[in-house]
Amino acid sequence: MNGMRCATARALATGVLLWSVAAAQADIFRPSKEDQVKLGTDAAAKVRKSEKLLPDDHPRVRLLRSAAQRILDAIPADQRKKEIWKFSFDVIDKKEVNAFAFPGGPIFFFNGLIDKLETEDQLAGVLAHEMTHVRNQHWASAYADNMKRRLGITAILTIFNAGSSAFDIAGVADDLLVGLPYSRKHESEADRVGLDLMVRAGYNPEGLEFVMRMFASEGGRPWEFVSSHPDPNNRSKAIAKWIKESGKTFPPSTPLSPEVRKKADGQGVKQPAATKKDG
Ligand SMILES: [Zn+2]
C-alpha cells in the first residue's frame, strides 16, 4: 500500500466532503424566491402603514414608475419569463438621501434623494442598481451568510445531515430585512449589471456615475441603509472605467421636468387602511 497515495486520497475525500458541505450550506439557509416575495411584500406593507408616501399621481411617483417600467421592459424576455418578482415603486416623504429594495421586489426612494437629482438617467441608475439587488437575490445570499456565521459549523453540519431546509420564514426579524449588509461583491455586481440594464433601456450610464460621485463628494454617504457600501469614490471610478471601455456613445441625458424637481416635502399621505381596488 502506498502511504502517500492513501494520504492524498484522504485529503481529496476530505476536500470533496468540505466542498459539498460548503455548497449545501449556502442553500439550506437560503430563502426561496417565493419566500423572498412574501417577506418583501409584508415588509413593504409595514412601510406603507408607518410612512407617508407621495400619492400615485404625484409627478415624482409617475416618473419613478415609468422609468422603472422602461427598465423592466429592457430585461431580455427569456430572463423575465423565469422571474417571479413583484416589483413596486414608491416615494417616501422624508429628507433622507436614500433608496432601498426589499427582497422580492418592493423599492422605495426618499424625497431627499430625488431632491438631489438632475436627470431621469440618474434616477434610472439608482433604480437599475436596486432592481439588480432584487433580481440577483442579494438579500437571500446575505441572509444565508449571516445565518452561517451565527450558527457555526457544527450546527450547520447537523442541519445538513438532517437533510432539511433551515430557512424559517417566521424567524426573519424585521431588523434582518433592513439591517443586513450586502457584500462588496454584491454592490459591485448591482452597479455593473444595473449599468448594463439602464443602457439597454436607452439611458445614459453617466447618470449612475453622477450619483456615485455625489455620494463621494458629500462625505461618502452611500444610499441604502441596508448596505455597508464600498467607497463610492472607487465605485464611481469603476463605473467611469466601464463606460469608457464599452467604447459606445450614449443618448443624451434627460433633465428632470420642473414638476419633478419641485420640492415635494409634506405632500406625502398615509396609505388608507384598505386600498384594494376593483377592476
Ligand atoms: Zn446597493
PDB file of C-alpha atoms and ligand atoms in Angstrom:
ATOM      1  CA  MET A   1       0.000   0.000   0.000  1.00  0.00           C
ATOM      2  CA  ASN A   2       1.292   3.366  -0.889  1.00  0.00           C
ATOM      3  CA  GLY A   3       1.053   5.591   2.131  1.00  0.00           C
ATOM      4  CA  MET A   4       1.468   8.737   0.137  1.00  0.00           C
ATOM      5  CA  ARG A   5      -1.308   7.886  -2.245  1.00  0.00           C
ATOM      6  CA  CYS A   6      -3.545   6.943   0.660  1.00  0.00           C
ATOM      7  CA  ALA A   7      -2.975  10.305   2.339  1.00  0.00           C
ATOM      8  CA  THR A   8      -3.662  12.031  -0.924  1.00  0.00           C
ATOM      9  CA  ALA A   9      -6.889  10.107  -1.351  1.00  0.00           C
ATOM     10  CA  ARG A  10      -7.928  11.004   2.179  1.00  0.00           C
ATOM     11  CA  ALA A  11      -7.134  14.662   1.621  1.00  0.00           C
ATOM     12  CA  LEU A  12      -9.083  14.554  -1.597  1.00  0.00           C
ATOM     13  CA  ALA A  13     -12.044  12.885   0.068  1.00  0.00           C
ATOM     14  CA  THR A  14     -11.982  15.456   2.868  1.00  0.00           C
ATOM     15  CA  GLY A  15     -11.759  18.210   0.323  1.00  0.00           C
ATOM     16  CA  VAL A  16     -14.736  16.859  -1.572  1.00  0.00           C
ATOM     17  CA  LEU A  17     -16.730  16.498   1.655  1.00  0.00           C
ATOM     18  CA  LEU A  18     -15.939  20.057   2.775  1.00  0.00           C
ATOM     19  CA  TRP A  19     -16.713  21.343  -0.662  1.00  0.00           C
ATOM     20  CA  SER A  20     -20.081  19.646  -0.773  1.00  0.00           C
ATOM     21  CA  VAL A  21     -20.931  20.822   2.738  1.00  0.00           C
ATOM     22  CA  ALA A  22     -19.969  24.351   1.750  1.00  0.00           C
ATOM     23  CA  ALA A  23     -22.077  24.115  -1.379  1.00  0.00           C
ATOM     24  CA  ALA A  24     -25.042  22.765   0.526  1.00  0.00           C
ATOM     25  CA  GLN A  25     -24.699  25.286   3.357  1.00  0.00           C
ATOM     26  CA  ALA A  26     -25.414  28.133   1.039  1.00  0.00           C
ATOM     27  CA  ASP A  27     -28.703  26.544   0.119  1.00  0.00           C
ATOM     28  CA  ILE A  28     -30.140  25.287   3.379  1.00  0.00           C
ATOM     29  CA  PHE A  29     -30.393  28.816   4.784  1.00  0.00           C
ATOM     30  CA  ARG A  30     -31.405  30.444   1.575  1.00  0.00           C
ATOM     31  CA  PRO A  31     -34.989  31.695   1.359  1.00  0.00           C
ATOM     32  CA  SER A  32     -36.765  30.519  -1.779  1.00  0.00           C
ATOM     33  CA  LYS A  33     -37.836  33.063  -4.361  1.00  0.00           C
ATOM     34  CA  GLU A  34     -41.417  32.690  -3.124  1.00  0.00           C
ATOM     35  CA  ASP A  35     -40.298  33.352   0.463  1.00  0.00           C
ATOM     36  CA  GLN A  36     -38.391  36.427  -0.676  1.00  0.00           C
ATOM     37  CA  VAL A  37     -41.516  37.784  -2.358  1.00  0.00           C
ATOM     38  CA  LYS A  38     -43.589  37.087   0.753  1.00  0.00           C
ATOM     39  CA  LEU A  39     -41.060  38.742   3.084  1.00  0.00           C
ATOM     40  CA  GLY A  40     -40.678  41.779   0.846  1.00  0.00           C
ATOM     41  CA  THR A  41     -44.412  42.215   0.338  1.00  0.00           C
ATOM     42  CA  ASP A  42     -45.059  42.079   4.098  1.00  0.00           C
ATOM     43  CA  ALA A  43     -42.202  44.479   4.870  1.00  0.00           C
ATOM     44  CA  ALA A  44     -43.424  46.924   2.208  1.00  0.00           C
ATOM     45  CA  ALA A  45     -46.941  46.831   3.661  1.00  0.00           C
ATOM     46  CA  LYS A  46     -45.469  47.837   7.030  1.00  0.00           C
ATOM     47  CA  VAL A  47     -43.569  50.733   5.457  1.00  0.00           C
ATOM     48  CA  ARG A  48     -46.729  51.904   3.711  1.00  0.00           C
ATOM     49  CA  LYS A  49     -48.539  51.913   7.050  1.00  0.00           C
ATOM     50  CA  SER A  50     -45.849  53.695   9.024  1.00  0.00           C
ATOM     51  CA  GLU A  51     -44.504  56.226   6.498  1.00  0.00           C
ATOM     52  CA  LYS A  52     -46.109  58.953   4.431  1.00  0.00           C
ATOM     53  CA  LEU A  53     -45.833  58.220   0.724  1.00  0.00           C
ATOM     54  CA  LEU A  54     -46.246  60.588  -2.191  1.00  0.00           C
ATOM     55  CA  PRO A  55     -49.604  59.853  -3.858  1.00  0.00           C
ATOM     56  CA  ASP A  56     -49.803  57.715  -7.027  1.00  0.00           C
ATOM     57  CA  ASP A  57     -50.491  60.713  -9.269  1.00  0.00           C
ATOM     58  CA  HIS A  58     -47.546  62.775  -7.975  1.00  0.00           C
ATOM     59  CA  PRO A  59     -45.081  63.694 -10.779  1.00  0.00           C
ATOM     60  CA  ARG A  60     -42.208  62.081  -8.853  1.00  0.00           C
ATOM     61  CA  VAL A  61     -44.083  58.803  -8.418  1.00  0.00           C
ATOM     62  CA  ARG A  62     -45.242  58.774 -12.014  1.00  0.00           C
ATOM     63  CA  LEU A  63     -41.717  59.346 -13.300  1.00  0.00           C
ATOM     64  CA  LEU A  64     -40.253  56.714 -10.975  1.00  0.00           C
ATOM     65  CA  ARG A  65     -42.779  54.143 -12.199  1.00  0.00           C
ATOM     66  CA  SER A  66     -42.432  54.982 -15.877  1.00  0.00           C
ATOM     67  CA  ALA A  67     -38.618  54.806 -15.657  1.00  0.00           C
ATOM     68  CA  ALA A  68     -38.912  51.502 -13.793  1.00  0.00           C
ATOM     69  CA  GLN A  69     -41.234  50.113 -16.464  1.00  0.00           C
ATOM     70  CA  ARG A  70     -38.781  51.159 -19.148  1.00  0.00           C
ATOM     71  CA  ILE A  71     -36.012  49.271 -17.335  1.00  0.00           C
ATOM     72  CA  LEU A  72     -38.214  46.202 -16.755  1.00  0.00           C
ATOM     73  CA  ASP A  73     -39.091  46.177 -20.461  1.00  0.00           C
ATOM     74  CA  ALA A  74     -35.373  46.111 -21.237  1.00  0.00           C
ATOM     75  CA  ILE A  75     -34.828  42.808 -19.402  1.00  0.00           C
ATOM     76  CA  PRO A  76     -34.385  40.094 -22.040  1.00  0.00           C
ATOM     77  CA  ALA A  77     -37.634  38.143 -22.490  1.00  0.00           C
ATOM     78  CA  ASP A  78     -36.087  34.738 -21.687  1.00  0.00           C
ATOM     79  CA  GLN A  79     -34.883  36.079 -18.323  1.00  0.00           C
ATOM     80  CA  ARG A  80     -38.118  37.875 -17.489  1.00  0.00           C
ATOM     81  CA  LYS A  81     -40.167  34.746 -18.107  1.00  0.00           C
ATOM     82  CA  LYS A  82     -38.350  32.981 -15.275  1.00  0.00           C
ATOM     83  CA  GLU A  83     -38.697  35.821 -12.794  1.00  0.00           C
ATOM     84  CA  ILE A  84     -41.499  35.889 -10.263  1.00  0.00           C
ATOM     85  CA  TRP A  85     -40.611  39.204  -8.605  1.00  0.00           C
ATOM     86  CA  LYS A  86     -43.380  41.542  -7.542  1.00  0.00           C
ATOM     87  CA  PHE A  87     -41.876  44.946  -8.176  1.00  0.00           C
ATOM     88  CA  SER A  88     -43.409  48.090  -6.732  1.00  0.00           C
ATOM     89  CA  PHE A  89     -42.038  51.635  -6.680  1.00  0.00           C
ATOM     90  CA  ASP A  90     -42.871  54.314  -4.133  1.00  0.00           C
ATOM     91  CA  VAL A  91     -41.513  57.598  -2.806  1.00  0.00           C
ATOM     92  CA  ILE A  92     -41.309  58.134   0.958  1.00  0.00           C
ATOM     93  CA  ASP A  93     -41.826  61.743   2.022  1.00  0.00           C
ATOM     94  CA  LYS A  94     -38.608  62.139   4.014  1.00  0.00           C
ATOM     95  CA  LYS A  95     -35.424  64.162   3.585  1.00  0.00           C
ATOM     96  CA  GLU A  96     -33.095  61.167   3.623  1.00  0.00           C
ATOM     97  CA  VAL A  97     -30.808  60.905   0.626  1.00  0.00           C
ATOM     98  CA  ASN A  98     -31.531  57.253   0.156  1.00  0.00           C
ATOM     99  CA  ALA A  99     -33.295  54.437  -1.653  1.00  0.00           C
ATOM    100  CA  PHE A 100     -33.632  50.756  -0.886  1.00  0.00           C
ATOM    101  CA  ALA A 101     -35.093  47.486  -2.094  1.00  0.00           C
ATOM    102  CA  PHE A 102     -36.778  44.740  -0.120  1.00  0.00           C
ATOM    103  CA  PRO A 103     -36.277  41.156  -1.257  1.00  0.00           C
ATOM    104  CA  GLY A 104     -38.746  40.088  -3.913  1.00  0.00           C
ATOM    105  CA  GLY A 105     -39.325  43.500  -5.461  1.00  0.00           C
ATOM    106  CA  PRO A 106     -40.619  46.463  -3.398  1.00  0.00           C
ATOM    107  CA  ILE A 107     -38.406  49.514  -3.975  1.00  0.00           C
ATOM    108  CA  PHE A 108     -38.587  52.797  -2.086  1.00  0.00           C
ATOM    109  CA  PHE A 109     -36.977  56.130  -2.897  1.00  0.00           C
ATOM    110  CA  PHE A 110     -36.856  59.010  -0.435  1.00  0.00           C
ATOM    111  CA  ASN A 111     -37.847  62.551  -1.416  1.00  0.00           C
ATOM    112  CA  GLY A 112     -34.423  63.678  -0.197  1.00  0.00           C
ATOM    113  CA  LEU A 113     -32.659  61.618  -2.869  1.00  0.00           C
ATOM    114  CA  ILE A 114     -34.870  62.882  -5.702  1.00  0.00           C
ATOM    115  CA  ASP A 115     -34.191  66.447  -4.473  1.00  0.00           C
ATOM    116  CA  LYS A 116     -30.521  65.879  -5.343  1.00  0.00           C
ATOM    117  CA  LEU A 117     -31.078  64.522  -8.859  1.00  0.00           C
ATOM    118  CA  GLU A 118     -30.999  66.478 -12.078  1.00  0.00           C
ATOM    119  CA  THR A 119     -31.770  63.912 -14.773  1.00  0.00           C
ATOM    120  CA  GLU A 120     -34.004  60.907 -15.359  1.00  0.00           C
ATOM    121  CA  ASP A 121     -30.846  58.950 -16.167  1.00  0.00           C
ATOM    122  CA  GLN A 122     -29.583  59.434 -12.600  1.00  0.00           C
ATOM    123  CA  LEU A 123     -32.883  58.208 -11.244  1.00  0.00           C
ATOM    124  CA  ALA A 124     -32.713  55.246 -13.633  1.00  0.00           C
ATOM    125  CA  GLY A 125     -29.185  54.448 -12.441  1.00  0.00           C
ATOM    126  CA  VAL A 126     -30.322  54.066  -8.844  1.00  0.00           C
ATOM    127  CA  LEU A 127     -33.411  52.147  -9.961  1.00  0.00           C
ATOM    128  CA  ALA A 128     -31.429  49.691 -12.076  1.00  0.00           C
ATOM    129  CA  HIS A 129     -28.980  49.169  -9.192  1.00  0.00           C
ATOM    130  CA  GLU A 130     -31.804  48.407  -6.739  1.00  0.00           C
ATOM    131  CA  MET A 131     -33.617  46.161  -9.203  1.00  0.00           C
ATOM    132  CA  THR A 132     -30.422  44.170  -9.641  1.00  0.00           C
ATOM    133  CA  HIS A 133     -30.227  43.574  -5.879  1.00  0.00           C
ATOM    134  CA  VAL A 134     -33.712  42.057  -6.164  1.00  0.00           C
ATOM    135  CA  ARG A 135     -33.189  40.084  -9.369  1.00  0.00           C
ATOM    136  CA  ASN A 136     -29.844  38.641  -8.250  1.00  0.00           C
ATOM    137  CA  GLN A 137     -31.279  37.787  -4.826  1.00  0.00           C
ATOM    138  CA  HIS A 138     -28.578  39.580  -2.888  1.00  0.00           C
ATOM    139  CA  TRP A 139     -30.627  39.753   0.283  1.00  0.00           C
ATOM    140  CA  ALA A 140     -31.142  35.969   0.254  1.00  0.00           C
ATOM    141  CA  SER A 141     -27.370  35.454  -0.038  1.00  0.00           C
ATOM    142  CA  ALA A 142     -26.662  37.960   2.724  1.00  0.00           C
ATOM    143  CA  TYR A 143     -29.251  36.243   4.909  1.00  0.00           C
ATOM    144  CA  ALA A 144     -27.753  32.789   4.310  1.00  0.00           C
ATOM    145  CA  ASP A 145     -24.245  34.088   5.065  1.00  0.00           C
ATOM    146  CA  ASN A 146     -25.468  35.729   8.242  1.00  0.00           C
ATOM    147  CA  MET A 147     -27.091  32.502   9.461  1.00  0.00           C
ATOM    148  CA  LYS A 148     -23.941  30.516   8.729  1.00  0.00           C
ATOM    149  CA  ARG A 149     -21.856  32.939  10.765  1.00  0.00           C
ATOM    150  CA  ARG A 150     -24.291  32.901  13.643  1.00  0.00           C
ATOM    151  CA  LEU A 151     -24.775  29.161  13.875  1.00  0.00           C
ATOM    152  CA  GLY A 152     -21.266  27.889  13.258  1.00  0.00           C
ATOM    153  CA  ILE A 153     -20.060  24.781  11.522  1.00  0.00           C
ATOM    154  CA  THR A 154     -21.367  22.151  13.998  1.00  0.00           C
ATOM    155  CA  ALA A 155     -24.949  23.304  13.800  1.00  0.00           C
ATOM    156  CA  ILE A 156     -24.690  23.577  10.048  1.00  0.00           C
ATOM    157  CA  LEU A 157     -23.406  20.007   9.781  1.00  0.00           C
ATOM    158  CA  THR A 158     -26.264  18.783  11.967  1.00  0.00           C
ATOM    159  CA  ILE A 159     -28.840  20.516   9.825  1.00  0.00           C
ATOM    160  CA  PHE A 160     -27.066  19.424   6.679  1.00  0.00           C
ATOM    161  CA  ASN A 161     -27.102  15.793   7.814  1.00  0.00           C
ATOM    162  CA  ALA A 162     -30.793  16.052   8.650  1.00  0.00           C
ATOM    163  CA  GLY A 163     -31.193  16.929   5.002  1.00  0.00           C
ATOM    164  CA  SER A 164     -33.732  19.642   5.573  1.00  0.00           C
ATOM    165  CA  SER A 165     -34.004  23.297   4.780  1.00  0.00           C
ATOM    166  CA  ALA A 166     -33.108  25.500   7.703  1.00  0.00           C
ATOM    167  CA  PHE A 167     -34.960  28.522   6.433  1.00  0.00           C
ATOM    168  CA  ASP A 168     -37.881  29.568   8.564  1.00  0.00           C
ATOM    169  CA  ILE A 169     -39.868  32.486   7.217  1.00  0.00           C
ATOM    170  CA  ALA A 170     -41.414  33.243  10.611  1.00  0.00           C
ATOM    171  CA  GLY A 171     -37.949  33.557  12.136  1.00  0.00           C
ATOM    172  CA  VAL A 172     -36.891  36.505   9.982  1.00  0.00           C
ATOM    173  CA  ALA A 173     -36.869  39.545  12.233  1.00  0.00           C
ATOM    174  CA  ASP A 174     -37.625  42.989  10.851  1.00  0.00           C
ATOM    175  CA  ASP A 175     -34.115  44.176  11.597  1.00  0.00           C
ATOM    176  CA  LEU A 176     -32.727  41.472   9.345  1.00  0.00           C
ATOM    177  CA  LEU A 177     -34.753  42.799   6.436  1.00  0.00           C
ATOM    178  CA  VAL A 178     -33.200  46.233   6.559  1.00  0.00           C
ATOM    179  CA  GLY A 179     -30.082  45.687   8.631  1.00  0.00           C
ATOM    180  CA  LEU A 180     -28.194  43.089   6.640  1.00  0.00           C
ATOM    181  CA  PRO A 181     -25.166  44.475   4.878  1.00  0.00           C
ATOM    182  CA  TYR A 182     -24.622  43.471   1.284  1.00  0.00           C
ATOM    183  CA  SER A 183     -21.141  42.385   0.413  1.00  0.00           C
ATOM    184  CA  ARG A 184     -18.751  44.417  -1.648  1.00  0.00           C
ATOM    185  CA  LYS A 185     -19.181  41.822  -4.380  1.00  0.00           C
ATOM    186  CA  HIS A 186     -22.950  42.332  -4.425  1.00  0.00           C
ATOM    187  CA  GLU A 187     -22.657  46.107  -4.582  1.00  0.00           C
ATOM    188  CA  SER A 188     -20.235  45.958  -7.423  1.00  0.00           C
ATOM    189  CA  GLU A 189     -22.479  43.434  -9.211  1.00  0.00           C
ATOM    190  CA  ALA A 190     -25.521  45.687  -8.704  1.00  0.00           C
ATOM    191  CA  ASP A 191     -23.555  48.599 -10.191  1.00  0.00           C
ATOM    192  CA  ARG A 192     -22.309  46.572 -13.123  1.00  0.00           C
ATOM    193  CA  VAL A 193     -25.489  44.685 -14.025  1.00  0.00           C
ATOM    194  CA  GLY A 194     -27.584  47.773 -13.295  1.00  0.00           C
ATOM    195  CA  LEU A 195     -25.397  49.749 -15.649  1.00  0.00           C
ATOM    196  CA  ASP A 196     -25.947  47.232 -18.472  1.00  0.00           C
ATOM    197  CA  LEU A 197     -29.665  47.266 -17.816  1.00  0.00           C
ATOM    198  CA  MET A 198     -30.021  51.050 -17.862  1.00  0.00           C
ATOM    199  CA  VAL A 199     -28.067  51.179 -21.106  1.00  0.00           C
ATOM    200  CA  ARG A 200     -30.376  48.564 -22.657  1.00  0.00           C
ATOM    201  CA  ALA A 201     -33.286  50.746 -21.571  1.00  0.00           C
ATOM    202  CA  GLY A 202     -31.777  53.661 -23.503  1.00  0.00           C
ATOM    203  CA  TYR A 203     -30.482  55.673 -20.558  1.00  0.00           C
ATOM    204  CA  ASN A 204     -27.145  57.394 -20.291  1.00  0.00           C
ATOM    205  CA  PRO A 205     -24.968  55.417 -17.833  1.00  0.00           C
ATOM    206  CA  GLU A 206     -23.216  58.566 -16.681  1.00  0.00           C
ATOM    207  CA  GLY A 207     -26.334  59.021 -14.558  1.00  0.00           C
ATOM    208  CA  LEU A 208     -25.162  56.287 -12.191  1.00  0.00           C
ATOM    209  CA  GLU A 209     -21.642  57.684 -12.147  1.00  0.00           C
ATOM    210  CA  PHE A 210     -23.049  61.100 -11.205  1.00  0.00           C
ATOM    211  CA  VAL A 211     -24.962  59.675  -8.253  1.00  0.00           C
ATOM    212  CA  MET A 212     -21.882  57.855  -7.015  1.00  0.00           C
ATOM    213  CA  ARG A 213     -19.734  60.983  -7.335  1.00  0.00           C
ATOM    214  CA  MET A 214     -22.392  62.912  -5.456  1.00  0.00           C
ATOM    215  CA  PHE A 215     -22.195  60.498  -2.536  1.00  0.00           C
ATOM    216  CA  ALA A 216     -18.404  60.637  -2.635  1.00  0.00           C
ATOM    217  CA  SER A 217     -18.360  64.438  -2.525  1.00  0.00           C
ATOM    218  CA  GLU A 218     -20.866  64.521   0.305  1.00  0.00           C
ATOM    219  CA  GLY A 219     -18.567  62.662   2.643  1.00  0.00           C
ATOM    220  CA  GLY A 220     -19.072  59.244   1.131  1.00  0.00           C
ATOM    221  CA  ARG A 221     -22.555  58.671   2.430  1.00  0.00           C
ATOM    222  CA  PRO A 222     -23.910  55.834   0.340  1.00  0.00           C
ATOM    223  CA  TRP A 223     -27.529  55.144  -0.387  1.00  0.00           C
ATOM    224  CA  GLU A 224     -29.310  52.116   1.074  1.00  0.00           C
ATOM    225  CA  PHE A 225     -29.328  51.779   4.794  1.00  0.00           C
ATOM    226  CA  VAL A 226     -29.359  48.027   4.167  1.00  0.00           C
ATOM    227  CA  SER A 227     -25.852  48.213   2.953  1.00  0.00           C
ATOM    228  CA  SER A 228     -22.285  48.615   4.076  1.00  0.00           C
ATOM    229  CA  HIS A 229     -21.195  50.023   0.782  1.00  0.00           C
ATOM    230  CA  PRO A 230     -17.704  50.130  -0.576  1.00  0.00           C
ATOM    231  CA  ASP A 231     -16.217  53.572  -1.028  1.00  0.00           C
ATOM    232  CA  PRO A 232     -18.398  55.493  -3.524  1.00  0.00           C
ATOM    233  CA  ASN A 233     -15.253  57.113  -4.869  1.00  0.00           C
ATOM    234  CA  ASN A 234     -13.908  53.763  -6.038  1.00  0.00           C
ATOM    235  CA  ARG A 235     -17.312  52.816  -7.378  1.00  0.00           C
ATOM    236  CA  SER A 236     -17.677  55.987  -9.422  1.00  0.00           C
ATOM    237  CA  LYS A 237     -14.210  55.353 -10.841  1.00  0.00           C
ATOM    238  CA  ALA A 238     -15.120  51.750 -11.690  1.00  0.00           C
ATOM    239  CA  ILE A 239     -18.309  52.910 -13.403  1.00  0.00           C
ATOM    240  CA  ALA A 240     -16.431  55.561 -15.389  1.00  0.00           C
ATOM    241  CA  LYS A 241     -13.989  52.854 -16.490  1.00  0.00           C
ATOM    242  CA  TRP A 242     -16.766  50.519 -17.665  1.00  0.00           C
ATOM    243  CA  ILE A 243     -18.402  53.338 -19.611  1.00  0.00           C
ATOM    244  CA  LYS A 244     -15.109  54.217 -21.278  1.00  0.00           C
ATOM    245  CA  GLU A 245     -14.210  50.597 -22.058  1.00  0.00           C
ATOM    246  CA  SER A 246     -17.605  49.922 -23.623  1.00  0.00           C
ATOM    247  CA  GLY A 247     -16.495  52.201 -26.451  1.00  0.00           C
ATOM    248  CA  LYS A 248     -20.121  53.146 -27.055  1.00  0.00           C
ATOM    249  CA  THR A 249     -21.750  56.505 -27.337  1.00  0.00           C
ATOM    250  CA  PHE A 250     -24.908  57.015 -25.342  1.00  0.00           C
ATOM    251  CA  PRO A 251     -28.033  59.100 -25.786  1.00  0.00           C
ATOM    252  CA  PRO A 252     -28.036  62.498 -24.092  1.00  0.00           C
ATOM    253  CA  SER A 253     -29.397  62.613 -20.553  1.00  0.00           C
ATOM    254  CA  THR A 254     -32.964  63.779 -19.999  1.00  0.00           C
ATOM    255  CA  PRO A 255     -33.277  66.630 -17.489  1.00  0.00           C
ATOM    256  CA  LEU A 256     -35.970  66.200 -14.866  1.00  0.00           C
ATOM    257  CA  SER A 257     -39.062  68.294 -15.560  1.00  0.00           C
ATOM    258  CA  PRO A 258     -39.753  71.318 -13.307  1.00  0.00           C
ATOM    259  CA  GLU A 259     -42.722  69.447 -11.749  1.00  0.00           C
ATOM    260  CA  VAL A 260     -40.439  66.593 -10.691  1.00  0.00           C
ATOM    261  CA  ARG A 261     -37.677  68.907  -9.473  1.00  0.00           C
ATOM    262  CA  LYS A 262     -40.070  70.945  -7.373  1.00  0.00           C
ATOM    263  CA  LYS A 263     -39.577  70.020  -3.707  1.00  0.00           C
ATOM    264  CA  ALA A 264     -42.337  67.712  -2.553  1.00  0.00           C
ATOM    265  CA  ASP A 265     -41.928  67.903   1.232  1.00  0.00           C
ATOM    266  CA  GLY A 266     -45.149  67.487   3.143  1.00  0.00           C
ATOM    267  CA  GLN A 267     -47.055  66.122   0.168  1.00  0.00           C
ATOM    268  CA  GLY A 268     -46.915  62.548   1.425  1.00  0.00           C
ATOM    269  CA  VAL A 269     -50.017  60.797   2.644  1.00  0.00           C
ATOM    270  CA  LYS A 270     -50.552  57.786   4.834  1.00  0.00           C
ATOM    271  CA  GLN A 271     -51.830  54.841   2.927  1.00  0.00           C
ATOM    272  CA  PRO A 272     -55.531  54.292   3.668  1.00  0.00           C
ATOM    273  CA  ALA A 273     -56.179  51.029   5.519  1.00  0.00           C
ATOM    274  CA  ALA A 274     -57.920  49.162   2.678  1.00  0.00           C
ATOM    275  CA  THR A 275     -56.799  50.009  -0.827  1.00  0.00           C
ATOM    276  CA  LYS A 276     -57.956  47.011  -2.800  1.00  0.00           C
ATOM    277  CA  LYS A 277     -59.358  48.436  -5.978  1.00  0.00           C
ATOM    278  CA  ASP A 278     -61.835  46.616  -8.152  1.00  0.00           C
ATOM    279  CA  GLY A 279     -61.350  46.111 -11.850  1.00  0.00           C
TER     280      GLY A 279
HETATM  281 ZN    ZN B   1     -26.665  48.590  -3.356  1.00  0.00          ZN
END
